[in-house]
PDB file of C-alpha atoms in Angstrom:
ATOM      1  CA  MET A   1      62.725 -10.714  -0.060  1.00 43.00           C
ATOM      2  CA  ALA A   2      59.905  -8.597  -1.480  1.00 60.00           C
ATOM      3  CA  SER A   3      58.310  -9.835  -4.660  1.00 78.00           C
ATOM      4  CA  LEU A   4      56.543  -8.032  -7.476  1.00 89.00           C
ATOM      5  CA  GLU A   5      52.781  -7.912  -7.291  1.00 90.00           C
ATOM      6  CA  THR A   6      50.795  -8.821 -10.397  1.00 92.00           C
ATOM      7  CA  GLY A   7      50.194  -5.621 -12.373  1.00 94.00           C
ATOM      8  CA  GLU A   8      51.493  -3.165 -14.971  1.00 96.00           C
ATOM      9  CA  TYR A   9      55.122  -2.050 -14.905  1.00 97.00           C
ATOM     10  CA  ASN A  10      57.728  -0.146 -16.881  1.00 96.00           C
ATOM     11  CA  ILE A  11      60.994  -2.020 -17.391  1.00 97.00           C
ATOM     12  CA  MET A  12      64.027   0.137 -18.142  1.00 95.00           C
ATOM     13  CA  ALA A  13      67.764  -0.126 -18.570  1.00 93.00           C
ATOM     14  CA  VAL A  14      69.806   2.453 -16.669  1.00 87.00           C
ATOM     15  CA  ASP A  15      72.994   3.955 -18.062  1.00 81.00           C
ATOM     16  CA  TYR A  16      75.146   5.276 -15.212  1.00 77.00           C
ATOM     17  CA  SER A  17      77.953   6.326 -17.577  1.00 75.00           C
ATOM     18  CA  SER A  18      76.305   9.735 -18.035  1.00 77.00           C
ATOM     19  CA  MET A  19      75.341  12.285 -15.405  1.00 80.00           C
ATOM     20  CA  PRO A  20      72.534  12.330 -14.661  1.00 82.00           C
ATOM     21  CA  PRO A  21      71.927   8.640 -15.438  1.00 82.00           C
ATOM     22  CA  THR A  22      69.697   7.958 -18.427  1.00 85.00           C
ATOM     23  CA  LEU A  23      66.776   5.558 -18.637  1.00 89.00           C
ATOM     24  CA  ARG A  24      66.032   3.484 -21.741  1.00 92.00           C
ATOM     25  CA  PRO A  25      62.735   1.575 -21.875  1.00 96.00           C
ATOM     26  CA  ILE A  26      62.413  -2.089 -22.770  1.00 97.00           C
ATOM     27  CA  GLY A  27      59.973  -2.755 -25.600  1.00 96.00           C
ATOM     28  CA  LEU A  28      59.496  -4.644 -28.838  1.00 96.00           C
ATOM     29  CA  SER A  29      60.984  -4.421 -32.316  1.00 94.00           C
ATOM     30  CA  ARG A  30      59.981  -6.414 -35.379  1.00 90.00           C
ATOM     31  CA  GLN A  31      63.089  -8.248 -36.616  1.00 83.00           C
ATOM     32  CA  GLY A  32      62.544 -10.548 -39.564  1.00 81.00           C
ATOM     33  CA  ASP A  33      59.891 -13.130 -38.733  1.00 84.00           C
ATOM     34  CA  SER A  34      59.916 -12.483 -34.991  1.00 87.00           C
ATOM     35  CA  THR A  35      59.350  -9.709 -32.487  1.00 93.00           C
ATOM     36  CA  ALA A  36      62.480  -9.076 -30.432  1.00 94.00           C
ATOM     37  CA  VAL A  37      62.533  -7.719 -26.888  1.00 96.00           C
ATOM     38  CA  VAL A  38      64.904  -4.742 -27.096  1.00 96.00           C
ATOM     39  CA  VAL A  39      66.311  -1.780 -25.214  1.00 94.00           C
ATOM     40  CA  LEU A  40      64.711   1.210 -26.975  1.00 94.00           C
ATOM     41  CA  PRO A  41      66.455   4.555 -27.575  1.00 90.00           C
ATOM     42  CA  GLU A  42      66.535   7.094 -24.756  1.00 87.00           C
ATOM     43  CA  GLY A  43      63.467   9.335 -24.790  1.00 89.00           C
ATOM     44  CA  THR A  44      61.132   6.659 -26.182  1.00 92.00           C
ATOM     45  CA  PRO A  45      57.885   6.525 -24.165  1.00 94.00           C
ATOM     46  CA  PRO A  46      58.057   3.369 -22.020  1.00 95.00           C
ATOM     47  CA  PRO A  47      55.546   0.681 -22.989  1.00 96.00           C
ATOM     48  CA  ARG A  48      53.626  -1.031 -20.213  1.00 96.00           C
ATOM     49  CA  TRP A  49      54.514  -4.596 -19.310  1.00 97.00           C
ATOM     50  CA  PHE A  50      52.061  -6.848 -17.510  1.00 96.00           C
ATOM     51  CA  ILE A  51      53.934  -8.901 -14.923  1.00 95.00           C
ATOM     52  CA  GLN A  52      52.034 -11.813 -13.426  1.00 93.00           C
ATOM     53  CA  ARG A  53      53.183 -14.040 -10.607  1.00 90.00           C
ATOM     54  CA  ALA A  54      53.152 -17.656 -11.823  1.00 87.00           C
ATOM     55  CA  PHE A  55      50.410 -19.868 -10.443  1.00 66.00           C
ATOM     56  CA  GLU A  56      52.775 -22.672  -9.481  1.00 65.00           C
ATOM     57  CA  GLY A  57      56.343 -22.771  -8.270  1.00 65.00           C
ATOM     58  CA  PRO A  58      58.501 -20.447  -6.210  1.00 65.00           C
ATOM     59  CA  GLU A  59      57.276 -16.942  -5.482  1.00 69.00           C
ATOM     60  CA  ASN A  60      59.882 -15.375  -7.766  1.00 86.00           C
ATOM     61  CA  LEU A  61      58.610 -16.956 -11.027  1.00 91.00           C
ATOM     62  CA  TYR A  62      56.692 -14.594 -13.304  1.00 93.00           C
ATOM     63  CA  VAL A  63      55.121 -14.345 -16.748  1.00 94.00           C
ATOM     64  CA  LEU A  64      56.091 -11.112 -18.548  1.00 95.00           C
ATOM     65  CA  ARG A  65      53.724  -9.827 -21.241  1.00 95.00           C
ATOM     66  CA  ILE A  66      53.700  -6.783 -23.486  1.00 95.00           C
ATOM     67  CA  THR A  67      50.951  -5.968 -26.004  1.00 89.00           C
ATOM     68  CA  HIS A  68      49.384  -9.383 -25.291  1.00 88.00           C
ATOM     69  CA  LYS A  69      52.602 -11.170 -26.287  1.00 93.00           C
ATOM     70  CA  THR A  70      54.631 -13.241 -23.827  1.00 94.00           C
ATOM     71  CA  ALA A  71      58.388 -12.701 -23.413  1.00 94.00           C
ATOM     72  CA  ARG A  72      60.139 -16.010 -24.068  1.00 93.00           C
ATOM     73  CA  ARG A  73      63.482 -17.460 -25.076  1.00 91.00           C
ATOM     74  CA  SER A  74      63.868 -17.801 -28.820  1.00 86.00           C
ATOM     75  CA  ASP A  75      66.136 -20.247 -30.594  1.00 77.00           C
ATOM     76  CA  GLY A  76      69.589 -19.393 -29.315  1.00 81.00           C
ATOM     77  CA  ASP A  77      70.056 -16.711 -26.688  1.00 89.00           C
ATOM     78  CA  ALA A  78      67.725 -13.939 -27.888  1.00 90.00           C
ATOM     79  CA  VAL A  79      64.597 -12.903 -25.995  1.00 94.00           C
ATOM     80  CA  HIS A  80      61.497 -12.335 -28.109  1.00 93.00           C
ATOM     81  CA  ALA A  81      57.749 -11.908 -27.594  1.00 94.00           C
ATOM     82  CA  SER A  82      55.053 -14.022 -29.188  1.00 93.00           C
ATOM     83  CA  ASP A  83      51.599 -15.465 -28.702  1.00 90.00           C
ATOM     84  CA  GLY A  84      51.432 -18.757 -26.933  1.00 84.00           C
ATOM     85  CA  PRO A  85      51.373 -20.392 -23.538  1.00 84.00           C
ATOM     86  CA  PRO A  86      52.902 -18.722 -20.484  1.00 83.00           C
ATOM     87  CA  PHE A  87      56.688 -18.735 -20.167  1.00 90.00           C
ATOM     88  CA  GLU A  88      58.172 -18.311 -16.700  1.00 91.00           C
ATOM     89  CA  TRP A  89      61.098 -16.038 -15.803  1.00 93.00           C
ATOM     90  CA  MET A  90      62.807 -15.742 -12.435  1.00 92.00           C
ATOM     91  CA  VAL A  91      62.769 -12.107 -11.250  1.00 92.00           C
ATOM     92  CA  ILE A  92      64.999 -11.330  -8.275  1.00 90.00           C
ATOM     93  CA  ARG A  93      65.424  -8.020  -6.458  1.00 88.00           C
ATOM     94  CA  SER A  94      68.967  -6.751  -6.854  1.00 87.00           C
ATOM     95  CA  ALA A  95      71.042  -4.751  -4.383  1.00 85.00           C
ATOM     96  CA  PRO A  96      70.002  -1.076  -4.096  1.00 84.00           C
ATOM     97  CA  HIS A  97      71.359   1.170  -6.850  1.00 84.00           C
ATOM     98  CA  PRO A  98      72.036   4.912  -7.066  1.00 81.00           C
ATOM     99  CA  PRO A  99      69.085   7.139  -8.038  1.00 81.00           C
ATOM    100  CA  PRO A 100      66.837   6.973  -9.921  1.00 81.00           C
ATOM    101  CA  VAL A 101      66.621   3.205  -9.391  1.00 84.00           C
ATOM    102  CA  GLY A 102      67.052   2.809  -5.637  1.00 84.00           C
ATOM    103  CA  ARG A 103      65.358  -0.395  -4.436  1.00 83.00           C
ATOM    104  CA  ASP A 104      63.531  -1.014  -7.741  1.00 87.00           C
ATOM    105  CA  ALA A 105      66.475  -2.893  -9.311  1.00 90.00           C
ATOM    106  CA  TYR A 106      65.754  -6.448 -10.425  1.00 93.00           C
ATOM    107  CA  ALA A 107      67.500  -9.125 -12.459  1.00 91.00           C
ATOM    108  CA  VAL A 108      65.554 -11.348 -14.877  1.00 94.00           C
ATOM    109  CA  PHE A 109      66.732 -14.935 -15.335  1.00 93.00           C
ATOM    110  CA  LEU A 110      65.791 -18.030 -17.296  1.00 91.00           C
ATOM    111  CA  PRO A 111      66.052 -20.969 -14.890  1.00 85.00           C
ATOM    112  CA  LEU A 112      67.591 -23.990 -16.640  1.00 82.00           C
ATOM    113  CA  SER A 113      66.910 -27.649 -15.876  1.00 78.00           C
ATOM    114  CA  SER A 114      70.569 -27.995 -14.839  1.00 81.00           C
ATOM    115  CA  GLY A 115      69.918 -25.637 -11.916  1.00 79.00           C
ATOM    116  CA  GLU A 116      71.896 -22.842 -13.586  1.00 82.00           C
ATOM    117  CA  HIS A 117      70.450 -19.553 -14.829  1.00 88.00           C
ATOM    118  CA  ARG A 118      70.844 -17.296 -17.873  1.00 91.00           C
ATOM    119  CA  GLY A 119      70.113 -13.604 -17.278  1.00 93.00           C
ATOM    120  CA  TRP A 120      68.786 -10.763 -19.429  1.00 94.00           C
ATOM    121  CA  GLY A 121      71.607  -8.564 -20.713  1.00 92.00           C
ATOM    122  CA  TYR A 122      72.480  -6.238 -23.595  1.00 91.00           C
ATOM    123  CA  ASP A 123      75.394  -4.391 -25.199  1.00 85.00           C
ATOM    124  CA  HIS A 124      75.389  -1.260 -23.019  1.00 79.00           C
ATOM    125  CA  THR A 125      78.057   0.446 -25.170  1.00 76.00           C
ATOM    126  CA  ASN A 126      75.457   1.040 -27.920  1.00 72.00           C
ATOM    127  CA  SER A 127      73.425   4.103 -26.941  1.00 70.00           C
ATOM    128  CA  GLU A 128      71.834   5.108 -30.244  1.00 70.00           C
ATOM    129  CA  THR A 129      69.743   2.218 -31.553  1.00 84.00           C
ATOM    130  CA  GLU A 130      67.457  -0.563 -30.464  1.00 89.00           C
ATOM    131  CA  ILE A 131      69.550  -3.223 -28.744  1.00 91.00           C
ATOM    132  CA  PRO A 132      68.366  -6.845 -28.541  1.00 92.00           C
ATOM    133  CA  ILE A 133      68.139  -8.402 -25.103  1.00 94.00           C
ATOM    134  CA  LEU A 134      70.165 -11.600 -24.951  1.00 93.00           C
ATOM    135  CA  LEU A 135      70.550 -14.325 -22.368  1.00 94.00           C
ATOM    136  CA  GLN A 136      73.966 -14.090 -20.724  1.00 92.00           C
ATOM    137  CA  ASP A 137      75.821 -15.860 -17.929  1.00 90.00           C
ATOM    138  CA  VAL A 138      75.254 -12.878 -15.609  1.00 85.00           C
ATOM    139  CA  GLY A 139      71.959 -11.002 -15.291  1.00 85.00           C
ATOM    140  CA  MET A 140      72.081  -7.208 -15.527  1.00 89.00           C
ATOM    141  CA  PRO A 141      69.986  -5.031 -13.209  1.00 90.00           C
ATOM    142  CA  TRP A 142      66.765  -3.569 -14.653  1.00 93.00           C
ATOM    143  CA  TYR A 143      64.668  -0.737 -13.270  1.00 94.00           C
ATOM    144  CA  ILE A 144      61.197  -2.243 -12.811  1.00 94.00           C
ATOM    145  CA  VAL A 145      58.639   0.203 -11.468  1.00 93.00           C
ATOM    146  CA  ARG A 146      54.903  -0.249 -10.984  1.00 93.00           C
ATOM    147  CA  VAL A 147      52.694   1.932 -13.187  1.00 94.00           C
ATOM    148  CA  ASP A 148      49.910   3.822 -11.454  1.00 85.00           C
ATOM    149  CA  PRO A 149      46.740   2.139 -12.771  1.00 75.00           C
ATOM    150  CA  ASP A 150      44.997   5.546 -12.826  1.00 76.00           C
ATOM    151  CA  ALA A 151      47.726   7.197 -14.943  1.00 66.00           C
TER     152      ALA A 151
END
């Protein structure tokens, strides 16, 4: 199974309910005292994520950073970004999807000590506003595409 190389990426949610499918970038939103990882409205310029393969452990463990903040689990099932030590996520290539995603579909999971996993998900019925990413029993596919370093 191919893994992601360390580098800059765009992470997007894909809505196949419209034709053509729409892409919504994953970014940050200040919510109270924390910075939530959210699905941004369609048409928002995608922020760059820095995805780094973890130094130890299986090949599919990664640290995900945006604007020098690390994506991590908050209290409960929300995903937020903050300063602090690395936090590892399991990123697994998903089955191929219809265009525009193709083979760039991945699921992002939090591995638990029990051997189970909680995956990134969101309320896909809300298409207008910023939608928090929550940990769910099933991980949704995300479009993760490498950004050209010269762009």
